[in-house]
Amino acid sequence: MLCVAAAGAILALAADRFTLEWTHSVTRTQWEESWVAGPEGLHPVEARIAGPGAGMEIPDGAWRVPGGWRYRVQVPPQKLVVLASSGATPSGWRVCAAGQCHDLALAADAPVRMWWGARCA
């Protein structure tokens, strides 16, 4: 089960695949990552971006697609993913799984935490 803790609440999603979306704080371009979740952790596998942003360049091996770039993410599975906020973005994080999307609360002093677990409590 994908567990997401944000703004004092815990969201439990019965899904092993999800996307994570956000808007870059400086360039205001859309970023989206596809993830796989399981007992080994959360693993980003592919990303789609409209273009580079300050501190976030298009990686080597990326290929051009209509509206931007795609690339394979080369990061091992993570037991815990912490999503911070600069407070400069127009919107927060969005998690989509099993055909439903959830906008996560955005607070500079309260990061979003995600993990895989049998129970989220």
Short mmCIF file of the N, C-alpha and C atoms (twelve columns), coordinates in Angstrom:
data_MODEL
# 
_entry.id   MODEL 
# 
loop_
_atom_site.group_PDB 
_atom_site.id 
_atom_site.type_symbol 
_atom_site.label_atom_id 
_atom_site.label_alt_id 
_atom_site.label_comp_id 
_atom_site.label_asym_id 
_atom_site.label_seq_id 
_atom_site.Cartn_x 
_atom_site.Cartn_y 
_atom_site.Cartn_z 
_atom_site.pdbx_PDB_model_num 
ATOM 1   N N  . MET A 1   0.841  -1.166 0.000   1 
ATOM 2   C CA . MET A 1   0.000  0.000  0.000   1 
ATOM 3   C C  . MET A 1   0.893  1.237  0.000   1 
ATOM 4   N N  . LEU A 2   0.549  2.208  -0.856  1 
ATOM 5   C CA . LEU A 2   1.262  3.470  -0.893  1 
ATOM 6   C C  . LEU A 2   0.707  4.358  0.210   1 
ATOM 7   N N  . CYS A 3   1.578  4.845  1.074   1 
ATOM 8   C CA . CYS A 3   1.185  5.692  2.200   1 
ATOM 9   C C  . CYS A 3   1.734  7.093  1.972   1 
ATOM 10  N N  . VAL A 4   0.872  8.096  2.148   1 
ATOM 11  C CA . VAL A 4   1.259  9.481  1.946   1 
ATOM 12  C C  . VAL A 4   0.809  10.285 3.166   1 
ATOM 13  N N  . ALA A 5   1.745  10.922 3.837   1 
ATOM 14  C CA . ALA A 5   1.422  11.756 4.996   1 
ATOM 15  C C  . ALA A 5   1.611  13.215 4.595   1 
ATOM 16  N N  . ALA A 6   0.523  13.997 4.717   1 
ATOM 17  C CA . ALA A 6   0.574  15.414 4.360   1 
ATOM 18  C C  . ALA A 6   -0.419 16.183 5.212   1 
ATOM 19  N N  . ALA A 7   -0.011 17.325 5.702   1 
ATOM 20  C CA . ALA A 7   -0.885 18.233 6.456   1 
ATOM 21  C C  . ALA A 7   -1.604 17.535 7.606   1 
ATOM 22  N N  . GLY A 8   -0.897 16.651 8.314   1 
ATOM 23  C CA . GLY A 8   -1.466 15.993 9.477   1 
ATOM 24  C C  . GLY A 8   -2.390 14.824 9.170   1 
ATOM 25  N N  . ALA A 9   -2.546 14.460 7.915   1 
ATOM 26  C CA . ALA A 9   -3.407 13.335 7.529   1 
ATOM 27  C C  . ALA A 9   -2.577 12.287 6.795   1 
ATOM 28  N N  . ILE A 10  -3.055 11.053 6.814   1 
ATOM 29  C CA . ILE A 10  -2.395 9.977  6.080   1 
ATOM 30  C C  . ILE A 10  -3.361 9.437  5.040   1 
ATOM 31  N N  . LEU A 11  -2.881 9.377  3.805   1 
ATOM 32  C CA . LEU A 11  -3.644 8.862  2.683   1 
ATOM 33  C C  . LEU A 11  -3.093 7.483  2.354   1 
ATOM 34  N N  . ALA A 12  -3.954 6.472  2.312   1 
ATOM 35  C CA . ALA A 12  -3.548 5.103  1.970   1 
ATOM 36  C C  . ALA A 12  -4.115 4.767  0.601   1 
ATOM 37  N N  . LEU A 13  -3.241 4.431  -0.344  1 
ATOM 38  C CA . LEU A 13  -3.659 4.117  -1.707  1 
ATOM 39  C C  . LEU A 13  -3.280 2.683  -2.039  1 
ATOM 40  N N  . ALA A 14  -4.267 1.881  -2.384  1 
ATOM 41  C CA . ALA A 14  -4.026 0.481  -2.745  1 
ATOM 42  C C  . ALA A 14  -3.561 0.429  -4.196  1 
ATOM 43  N N  . ALA A 15  -2.311 0.787  -4.415  1 
ATOM 44  C CA . ALA A 15  -1.749 0.826  -5.764  1 
ATOM 45  C C  . ALA A 15  -0.257 0.571  -5.686  1 
ATOM 46  N N  . ASP A 16  0.270  -0.088 -6.702  1 
ATOM 47  C CA . ASP A 16  1.717  -0.316 -6.739  1 
ATOM 48  C C  . ASP A 16  2.392  0.514  -7.825  1 
ATOM 49  N N  . ARG A 17  1.613  1.327  -8.532  1 
ATOM 50  C CA . ARG A 17  2.134  2.263  -9.524  1 
ATOM 51  C C  . ARG A 17  1.448  3.602  -9.311  1 
ATOM 52  N N  . PHE A 18  2.224  4.679  -9.434  1 
ATOM 53  C CA . PHE A 18  1.636  5.995  -9.274  1 
ATOM 54  C C  . PHE A 18  2.475  7.028  -10.004 1 
ATOM 55  N N  . THR A 19  1.891  8.189  -10.214 1 
ATOM 56  C CA . THR A 19  2.642  9.303  -10.769 1 
ATOM 57  C C  . THR A 19  2.695  10.413 -9.736  1 
ATOM 58  N N  . LEU A 20  3.758  11.159 -9.797  1 
ATOM 59  C CA . LEU A 20  3.966  12.308 -8.925  1 
ATOM 60  C C  . LEU A 20  4.169  13.502 -9.849  1 
ATOM 61  N N  . GLU A 21  3.371  14.555 -9.664  1 
ATOM 62  C CA . GLU A 21  3.433  15.728 -10.531 1 
ATOM 63  C C  . GLU A 21  3.666  16.982 -9.706  1 
ATOM 64  N N  . TRP A 22  4.354  17.956 -10.290 1 
ATOM 65  C CA . TRP A 22  4.548  19.251 -9.654  1 
ATOM 66  C C  . TRP A 22  4.927  20.285 -10.700 1 
ATOM 67  N N  . THR A 23  4.873  21.548 -10.311 1 
ATOM 68  C CA . THR A 23  5.270  22.661 -11.165 1 
ATOM 69  C C  . THR A 23  6.568  23.242 -10.612 1 
ATOM 70  N N  . HIS A 24  7.560  23.415 -11.492 1 
ATOM 71  C CA . HIS A 24  8.838  23.974 -11.088 1 
ATOM 72  C C  . HIS A 24  8.633  25.395 -10.575 1 
ATOM 73  N N  . SER A 25  9.265  25.729 -9.466  1 
ATOM 74  C CA . SER A 25  9.023  27.014 -8.795  1 
ATOM 75  C C  . SER A 25  9.522  28.229 -9.567  1 
ATOM 76  N N  . VAL A 26  10.535 28.086 -10.414 1 
ATOM 77  C CA . VAL A 26  11.087 29.237 -11.124 1 
ATOM 78  C C  . VAL A 26  10.535 29.319 -12.548 1 
ATOM 79  N N  . THR A 27  10.645 28.225 -13.294 1 
ATOM 80  C CA . THR A 27  10.245 28.248 -14.708 1 
ATOM 81  C C  . THR A 27  8.756  27.981 -14.919 1 
ATOM 82  N N  . ARG A 28  8.080  27.511 -13.863 1 
ATOM 83  C CA . ARG A 28  6.639  27.197 -13.918 1 
ATOM 84  C C  . ARG A 28  6.322  26.126 -14.969 1 
ATOM 85  N N  . THR A 29  7.275  25.217 -15.208 1 
ATOM 86  C CA . THR A 29  7.057  24.117 -16.138 1 
ATOM 87  C C  . THR A 29  6.584  22.889 -15.367 1 
ATOM 88  N N  . GLN A 30  5.834  22.041 -16.040 1 
ATOM 89  C CA . GLN A 30  5.267  20.841 -15.437 1 
ATOM 90  C C  . GLN A 30  6.296  19.710 -15.435 1 
ATOM 91  N N  . TRP A 31  6.388  19.005 -14.312 1 
ATOM 92  C CA . TRP A 31  7.239  17.835 -14.176 1 
ATOM 93  C C  . TRP A 31  6.359  16.678 -13.720 1 
ATOM 94  N N  . GLU A 32  6.628  15.481 -14.229 1 
ATOM 95  C CA . GLU A 32  5.855  14.298 -13.836 1 
ATOM 96  C C  . GLU A 32  6.783  13.090 -13.808 1 
ATOM 97  N N  . GLU A 33  6.671  12.307 -12.737 1 
ATOM 98  C CA . GLU A 33  7.457  11.075 -12.603 1 
ATOM 99  C C  . GLU A 33  6.520  9.889  -12.441 1 
ATOM 100 N N  . SER A 34  6.895  8.772  -13.043 1 
ATOM 101 C CA . SER A 34  6.185  7.510  -12.848 1 
ATOM 102 C C  . SER A 34  6.976  6.684  -11.844 1 
ATOM 103 N N  . TRP A 35  6.266  6.117  -10.866 1 
ATOM 104 C CA . TRP A 35  6.892  5.358  -9.785  1 
ATOM 105 C C  . TRP A 35  6.282  3.966  -9.686  1 
ATOM 106 N N  . VAL A 36  7.067  3.032  -9.175  1 
ATOM 107 C CA . VAL A 36  6.616  1.685  -8.821  1 
ATOM 108 C C  . VAL A 36  6.853  1.530  -7.321  1 
ATOM 109 N N  . ALA A 37  5.869  0.963  -6.622  1 
ATOM 110 C CA . ALA A 37  5.967  0.808  -5.167  1 
ATOM 111 C C  . ALA A 37  5.886  -0.656 -4.793  1 
ATOM 112 N N  . GLY A 38  6.644  -1.054 -3.786  1 
ATOM 113 C CA . GLY A 38  6.618  -2.429 -3.313  1 
ATOM 114 C C  . GLY A 38  7.438  -2.573 -2.044  1 
ATOM 115 N N  . PRO A 39  7.589  -3.790 -1.557  1 
ATOM 116 C CA . PRO A 39  8.305  -4.016 -0.292  1 
ATOM 117 C C  . PRO A 39  9.737  -3.474 -0.269  1 
ATOM 118 N N  . GLU A 40  10.381 -3.363 -1.447  1 
ATOM 119 C CA . GLU A 40  11.748 -2.828 -1.478  1 
ATOM 120 C C  . GLU A 40  11.765 -1.307 -1.379  1 
ATOM 121 N N  . GLY A 41  10.599 -0.665 -1.536  1 
ATOM 122 C CA . GLY A 41  10.508 0.786  -1.415  1 
ATOM 123 C C  . GLY A 41  9.797  1.411  -2.603  1 
ATOM 124 N N  . LEU A 42  9.951  2.707  -2.739  1 
ATOM 125 C CA . LEU A 42  9.367  3.468  -3.841  1 
ATOM 126 C C  . LEU A 42  10.468 3.731  -4.859  1 
ATOM 127 N N  . HIS A 43  10.188 3.416  -6.123  1 
ATOM 128 C CA . HIS A 43  11.215 3.487  -7.152  1 
ATOM 129 C C  . HIS A 43  10.745 4.337  -8.330  1 
ATOM 130 N N  . PRO A 44  11.370 5.503  -8.558  1 
ATOM 131 C CA . PRO A 44  11.018 6.275  -9.745  1 
ATOM 132 C C  . PRO A 44  11.602 5.597  -10.975 1 
ATOM 133 N N  . VAL A 45  10.797 5.456  -12.033 1 
ATOM 134 C CA . VAL A 45  11.278 4.730  -13.210 1 
ATOM 135 C C  . VAL A 45  11.371 5.589  -14.459 1 
ATOM 136 N N  . GLU A 46  10.497 6.592  -14.587 1 
ATOM 137 C CA . GLU A 46  10.531 7.436  -15.767 1 
ATOM 138 C C  . GLU A 46  10.001 8.820  -15.422 1 
ATOM 139 N N  . ALA A 47  10.498 9.835  -16.138 1 
ATOM 140 C CA . ALA A 47  10.042 11.206 -15.908 1 
ATOM 141 C C  . ALA A 47  9.723  11.870 -17.234 1 
ATOM 142 N N  . ARG A 48  8.787  12.811 -17.159 1 
ATOM 143 C CA . ARG A 48  8.414  13.624 -18.299 1 
ATOM 144 C C  . ARG A 48  8.472  15.083 -17.851 1 
ATOM 145 N N  . ILE A 49  9.170  15.896 -18.630 1 
ATOM 146 C CA . ILE A 49  9.309  17.300 -18.271 1 
ATOM 147 C C  . ILE A 49  9.079  18.168 -19.502 1 
ATOM 148 N N  . ALA A 50  8.561  19.370 -19.284 1 
ATOM 149 C CA . ALA A 50  8.349  20.305 -20.382 1 
ATOM 150 C C  . ALA A 50  9.670  20.939 -20.805 1 
ATOM 151 N N  . GLY A 51  10.571 21.119 -19.864 1 
ATOM 152 C CA . GLY A 51  11.870 21.710 -20.159 1 
ATOM 153 C C  . GLY A 51  12.675 21.824 -18.888 1 
ATOM 154 N N  . PRO A 52  13.930 22.233 -19.000 1 
ATOM 155 C CA . PRO A 52  14.771 22.338 -17.807 1 
ATOM 156 C C  . PRO A 52  14.299 23.468 -16.896 1 
ATOM 157 N N  . GLY A 53  14.734 23.401 -15.661 1 
ATOM 158 C CA . GLY A 53  14.430 24.450 -14.697 1 
ATOM 159 C C  . GLY A 53  15.675 24.744 -13.898 1 
ATOM 160 N N  . ALA A 54  15.675 25.833 -13.184 1 
ATOM 161 C CA . ALA A 54  16.821 26.205 -12.368 1 
ATOM 162 C C  . ALA A 54  17.166 25.050 -11.426 1 
ATOM 163 N N  . GLY A 55  18.384 24.523 -11.544 1 
ATOM 164 C CA . GLY A 55  18.821 23.425 -10.695 1 
ATOM 165 C C  . GLY A 55  18.318 22.055 -11.128 1 
ATOM 166 N N  . MET A 56  17.538 21.999 -12.197 1 
ATOM 167 C CA . MET A 56  16.992 20.722 -12.679 1 
ATOM 168 C C  . MET A 56  17.152 20.683 -14.194 1 
ATOM 169 N N  . GLU A 57  18.252 20.134 -14.631 1 
ATOM 170 C CA . GLU A 57  18.547 20.090 -16.059 1 
ATOM 171 C C  . GLU A 57  18.026 18.799 -16.685 1 
ATOM 172 N N  . ILE A 58  17.891 18.809 -17.989 1 
ATOM 173 C CA . ILE A 58  17.495 17.604 -18.715 1 
ATOM 174 C C  . ILE A 58  18.679 16.644 -18.663 1 
ATOM 175 N N  . PRO A 59  18.482 15.428 -18.153 1 
ATOM 176 C CA . PRO A 59  19.621 14.509 -17.995 1 
ATOM 177 C C  . PRO A 59  20.076 13.898 -19.319 1 
ATOM 178 N N  . ASP A 60  21.305 13.405 -19.314 1 
ATOM 179 C CA . ASP A 60  21.830 12.672 -20.460 1 
ATOM 180 C C  . ASP A 60  20.917 11.482 -20.732 1 
ATOM 181 N N  . GLY A 61  20.728 11.168 -21.984 1 
ATOM 182 C CA . GLY A 61  19.909 10.022 -22.356 1 
ATOM 183 C C  . GLY A 61  18.432 10.355 -22.527 1 
ATOM 184 N N  . ALA A 62  18.030 11.596 -22.250 1 
ATOM 185 C CA . ALA A 62  16.630 11.994 -22.421 1 
ATOM 186 C C  . ALA A 62  16.299 12.052 -23.909 1 
ATOM 187 N N  . TRP A 63  15.047 11.805 -24.254 1 
ATOM 188 C CA . TRP A 63  14.628 11.897 -25.641 1 
ATOM 189 C C  . TRP A 63  13.460 12.870 -25.770 1 
ATOM 190 N N  . ARG A 64  13.422 13.541 -26.921 1 
ATOM 191 C CA . ARG A 64  12.410 14.560 -27.194 1 
ATOM 192 C C  . ARG A 64  11.074 13.902 -27.511 1 
ATOM 193 N N  . VAL A 65  10.009 14.430 -26.944 1 
ATOM 194 C CA . VAL A 65  8.640  13.994 -27.221 1 
ATOM 195 C C  . VAL A 65  7.809  15.268 -27.412 1 
ATOM 196 N N  . PRO A 66  6.620  15.152 -28.011 1 
ATOM 197 C CA . PRO A 66  5.790  16.345 -28.156 1 
ATOM 198 C C  . PRO A 66  5.552  17.000 -26.781 1 
ATOM 199 N N  . GLY A 67  5.857  18.273 -26.681 1 
ATOM 200 C CA . GLY A 67  5.645  19.009 -25.444 1 
ATOM 201 C C  . GLY A 67  6.761  18.923 -24.429 1 
ATOM 202 N N  . GLY A 68  7.878  18.259 -24.758 1 
ATOM 203 C CA . GLY A 68  8.957  18.214 -23.784 1 
ATOM 204 C C  . GLY A 68  9.954  17.085 -23.984 1 
ATOM 205 N N  . TRP A 69  10.325 16.456 -22.863 1 
ATOM 206 C CA . TRP A 69  11.362 15.419 -22.821 1 
ATOM 207 C C  . TRP A 69  10.910 14.277 -21.931 1 
ATOM 208 N N  . ARG A 70  11.448 13.092 -22.183 1 
ATOM 209 C CA . ARG A 70  11.256 11.909 -21.322 1 
ATOM 210 C C  . ARG A 70  12.629 11.331 -21.028 1 
ATOM 211 N N  . TYR A 71  12.728 10.689 -19.879 1 
ATOM 212 C CA . TYR A 71  13.980 10.015 -19.556 1 
ATOM 213 C C  . TYR A 71  13.737 8.954  -18.489 1 
ATOM 214 N N  . ARG A 72  14.630 7.994  -18.426 1 
ATOM 215 C CA . ARG A 72  14.592 6.947  -17.416 1 
ATOM 216 C C  . ARG A 72  15.310 7.470  -16.172 1 
ATOM 217 N N  . VAL A 73  14.712 7.253  -15.025 1 
ATOM 218 C CA . VAL A 73  15.291 7.723  -13.767 1 
ATOM 219 C C  . VAL A 73  16.231 6.637  -13.237 1 
ATOM 220 N N  . GLN A 74  17.426 7.017  -12.886 1 
ATOM 221 C CA . GLN A 74  18.446 6.085  -12.414 1 
ATOM 222 C C  . GLN A 74  18.660 6.254  -10.918 1 
ATOM 223 N N  . VAL A 75  17.638 5.945  -10.127 1 
ATOM 224 C CA . VAL A 75  17.702 6.058  -8.675  1 
ATOM 225 C C  . VAL A 75  17.196 4.742  -8.086  1 
ATOM 226 N N  . PRO A 76  17.866 4.196  -7.087  1 
ATOM 227 C CA . PRO A 76  17.390 2.945  -6.482  1 
ATOM 228 C C  . PRO A 76  16.105 3.178  -5.683  1 
ATOM 229 N N  . PRO A 77  15.400 2.094  -5.338  1 
ATOM 230 C CA . PRO A 77  14.185 2.229  -4.509  1 
ATOM 231 C C  . PRO A 77  14.502 2.933  -3.194  1 
ATOM 232 N N  . GLN A 78  13.553 3.742  -2.748  1 
ATOM 233 C CA . GLN A 78  13.700 4.526  -1.526  1 
ATOM 234 C C  . GLN A 78  12.689 4.043  -0.491  1 
ATOM 235 N N  . LYS A 79  13.117 3.808  0.724   1 
ATOM 236 C CA . LYS A 79  12.206 3.392  1.802   1 
ATOM 237 C C  . LYS A 79  11.274 4.534  2.206   1 
ATOM 238 N N  . LEU A 80  11.782 5.762  2.170   1 
ATOM 239 C CA . LEU A 80  10.999 6.934  2.518   1 
ATOM 240 C C  . LEU A 80  11.334 8.042  1.530   1 
ATOM 241 N N  . VAL A 81  10.296 8.686  0.993   1 
ATOM 242 C CA . VAL A 81  10.482 9.828  0.091   1 
ATOM 243 C C  . VAL A 81  9.899  11.044 0.794   1 
ATOM 244 N N  . VAL A 82  10.694 12.087 0.914   1 
ATOM 245 C CA . VAL A 82  10.260 13.328 1.558   1 
ATOM 246 C C  . VAL A 82  10.209 14.416 0.495   1 
ATOM 247 N N  . LEU A 83  9.044  15.018 0.340   1 
ATOM 248 C CA . LEU A 83  8.831  16.073 -0.648  1 
ATOM 249 C C  . LEU A 83  8.723  17.398 0.088   1 
ATOM 250 N N  . ALA A 84  9.695  18.243 -0.102  1 
ATOM 251 C CA . ALA A 84  9.695  19.541 0.562   1 
ATOM 252 C C  . ALA A 84  9.049  20.580 -0.339  1 
ATOM 253 N N  . SER A 85  8.831  21.747 0.202   1 
ATOM 254 C CA . SER A 85  8.232  22.834 -0.555  1 
ATOM 255 C C  . SER A 85  9.046  24.097 -0.342  1 
ATOM 256 N N  . SER A 86  9.289  24.809 -1.431  1 
ATOM 257 C CA . SER A 86  10.009 26.077 -1.331  1 
ATOM 258 C C  . SER A 86  9.071  27.210 -0.934  1 
ATOM 259 N N  . GLY A 87  7.771  26.991 -1.094  1 
ATOM 260 C CA . GLY A 87  6.809  28.050 -0.844  1 
ATOM 261 C C  . GLY A 87  6.662  28.982 -2.036  1 
ATOM 262 N N  . ALA A 88  7.435  28.731 -3.109  1 
ATOM 263 C CA . ALA A 88  7.413  29.595 -4.288  1 
ATOM 264 C C  . ALA A 88  6.633  28.991 -5.452  1 
ATOM 265 N N  . THR A 89  6.062  27.822 -5.273  1 
ATOM 266 C CA . THR A 89  5.335  27.191 -6.369  1 
ATOM 267 C C  . THR A 89  3.860  27.582 -6.329  1 
ATOM 268 N N  . PRO A 90  3.221  27.615 -7.500  1 
ATOM 269 C CA . PRO A 90  1.806  27.998 -7.536  1 
ATOM 270 C C  . PRO A 90  0.873  26.902 -7.031  1 
ATOM 271 N N  . SER A 91  1.376  25.682 -6.946  1 
ATOM 272 C CA . SER A 91  0.557  24.567 -6.477  1 
ATOM 273 C C  . SER A 91  1.448  23.573 -5.750  1 
ATOM 274 N N  . GLY A 92  0.827  22.608 -5.103  1 
ATOM 275 C CA . GLY A 92  1.578  21.603 -4.366  1 
ATOM 276 C C  . GLY A 92  1.885  20.391 -5.224  1 
ATOM 277 N N  . TRP A 93  2.153  19.302 -4.563  1 
ATOM 278 C CA . TRP A 93  2.415  18.025 -5.208  1 
ATOM 279 C C  . TRP A 93  1.087  17.376 -5.552  1 
ATOM 280 N N  . ARG A 94  1.060  16.567 -6.595  1 
ATOM 281 C CA . ARG A 94  -0.128 15.800 -6.965  1 
ATOM 282 C C  . ARG A 94  0.294  14.351 -7.144  1 
ATOM 283 N N  . VAL A 95  -0.418 13.440 -6.462  1 
ATOM 284 C CA . VAL A 95  -0.176 12.005 -6.594  1 
ATOM 285 C C  . VAL A 95  -1.386 11.401 -7.291  1 
ATOM 286 N N  . CYS A 96  -1.141 10.631 -8.349  1 
ATOM 287 C CA . CYS A 96  -2.219 9.962  -9.081  1 
ATOM 288 C C  . CYS A 96  -1.957 8.457  -9.068  1 
ATOM 289 N N  . ALA A 97  -2.988 7.691  -8.679  1 
ATOM 290 C CA . ALA A 97  -2.880 6.226  -8.634  1 
ATOM 291 C C  . ALA A 97  -4.269 5.636  -8.844  1 
ATOM 292 N N  . ALA A 98  -4.326 4.524  -9.543  1 
ATOM 293 C CA . ALA A 98  -5.570 3.783  -9.749  1 
ATOM 294 C C  . ALA A 98  -6.689 4.690  -10.280 1 
ATOM 295 N N  . GLY A 99  -6.338 5.602  -11.181 1 
ATOM 296 C CA . GLY A 99  -7.332 6.449  -11.815 1 
ATOM 297 C C  . GLY A 99  -7.815 7.636  -10.997 1 
ATOM 298 N N  . GLN A 100 -7.212 7.875  -9.835  1 
ATOM 299 C CA . GLN A 100 -7.595 9.012  -8.998  1 
ATOM 300 C C  . GLN A 100 -6.380 9.861  -8.677  1 
ATOM 301 N N  . CYS A 101 -6.591 11.178 -8.670  1 
ATOM 302 C CA . CYS A 101 -5.504 12.098 -8.330  1 
ATOM 303 C C  . CYS A 101 -5.826 12.814 -7.026  1 
ATOM 304 N N  . HIS A 102 -4.769 13.083 -6.263  1 
ATOM 305 C CA . HIS A 102 -4.904 13.736 -4.962  1 
ATOM 306 C C  . HIS A 102 -3.910 14.890 -4.892  1 
ATOM 307 N N  . ASP A 103 -4.428 16.100 -4.705  1 
ATOM 308 C CA . ASP A 103 -3.570 17.257 -4.502  1 
ATOM 309 C C  . ASP A 103 -3.151 17.270 -3.045  1 
ATOM 310 N N  . LEU A 104 -1.847 17.352 -2.817  1 
ATOM 311 C CA . LEU A 104 -1.324 17.284 -1.453  1 
ATOM 312 C C  . LEU A 104 -1.089 18.680 -0.919  1 
ATOM 313 N N  . ALA A 105 -1.391 18.857 0.340   1 
ATOM 314 C CA . ALA A 105 -1.244 20.164 0.984   1 
ATOM 315 C C  . ALA A 105 0.182  20.664 0.840   1 
ATOM 316 N N  . LEU A 106 0.305  21.953 0.660   1 
ATOM 317 C CA . LEU A 106 1.593  22.580 0.441   1 
ATOM 318 C C  . LEU A 106 1.918  23.493 1.615   1 
ATOM 319 N N  . ALA A 107 2.966  23.149 2.344   1 
ATOM 320 C CA . ALA A 107 3.401  23.988 3.456   1 
ATOM 321 C C  . ALA A 107 4.916  23.890 3.567   1 
ATOM 322 N N  . ALA A 108 5.582  25.035 3.574   1 
ATOM 323 C CA . ALA A 108 7.047  25.051 3.610   1 
ATOM 324 C C  . ALA A 108 7.606  24.373 4.855   1 
ATOM 325 N N  . ASP A 109 6.860  24.387 5.956   1 
ATOM 326 C CA . ASP A 109 7.362  23.809 7.196   1 
ATOM 327 C C  . ASP A 109 6.844  22.392 7.457   1 
ATOM 328 N N  . ALA A 110 6.069  21.832 6.538   1 
ATOM 329 C CA . ALA A 110 5.493  20.487 6.719   1 
ATOM 330 C C  . ALA A 110 5.658  19.673 5.436   1 
ATOM 331 N N  . PRO A 111 6.795  19.005 5.278   1 
ATOM 332 C CA . PRO A 111 7.010  18.227 4.055   1 
ATOM 333 C C  . PRO A 111 6.037  17.047 3.949   1 
ATOM 334 N N  . VAL A 112 5.820  16.611 2.724   1 
ATOM 335 C CA . VAL A 112 5.019  15.427 2.443   1 
ATOM 336 C C  . VAL A 112 5.942  14.213 2.546   1 
ATOM 337 N N  . ARG A 113 5.469  13.134 3.167   1 
ATOM 338 C CA . ARG A 113 6.259  11.907 3.299   1 
ATOM 339 C C  . ARG A 113 5.501  10.769 2.630   1 
ATOM 340 N N  . MET A 114 6.216  9.932  1.876   1 
ATOM 341 C CA . MET A 114 5.618  8.790  1.197   1 
ATOM 342 C C  . MET A 114 6.442  7.536  1.484   1 
ATOM 343 N N  . TRP A 115 5.754  6.392  1.655   1 
ATOM 344 C CA . TRP A 115 6.420  5.112  1.878   1 
ATOM 345 C C  . TRP A 115 5.459  3.993  1.483   1 
ATOM 346 N N  . TRP A 116 5.987  2.782  1.439   1 
ATOM 347 C CA . TRP A 116 5.220  1.587  1.138   1 
ATOM 348 C C  . TRP A 116 5.056  0.804  2.429   1 
ATOM 349 N N  . GLY A 117 3.839  0.350  2.725   1 
ATOM 350 C CA . GLY A 117 3.647  -0.411 3.938   1 
ATOM 351 C C  . GLY A 117 2.425  -1.298 3.881   1 
ATOM 352 N N  . ALA A 118 2.388  -2.314 4.725   1 
ATOM 353 C CA . ALA A 118 1.220  -3.174 4.834   1 
ATOM 354 C C  . ALA A 118 0.058  -2.390 5.442   1 
ATOM 355 N N  . ARG A 119 0.421  -1.469 6.337   1 
ATOM 356 C CA . ARG A 119 -0.545 -0.546 6.954   1 
ATOM 357 C C  . ARG A 119 0.094  0.826  6.977   1 
ATOM 358 N N  . CYS A 120 -0.719 1.833  6.877   1 
ATOM 359 C CA . CYS A 120 -0.189 3.205  6.853   1 
ATOM 360 C C  . CYS A 120 -0.267 3.897  8.201   1 
ATOM 361 N N  . ALA A 121 -0.974 3.341  9.152   1 
ATOM 362 C CA . ALA A 121 -1.163 4.005  10.453  1 
ATOM 363 C C  . ALA A 121 0.108  4.033  11.261  1 
# 
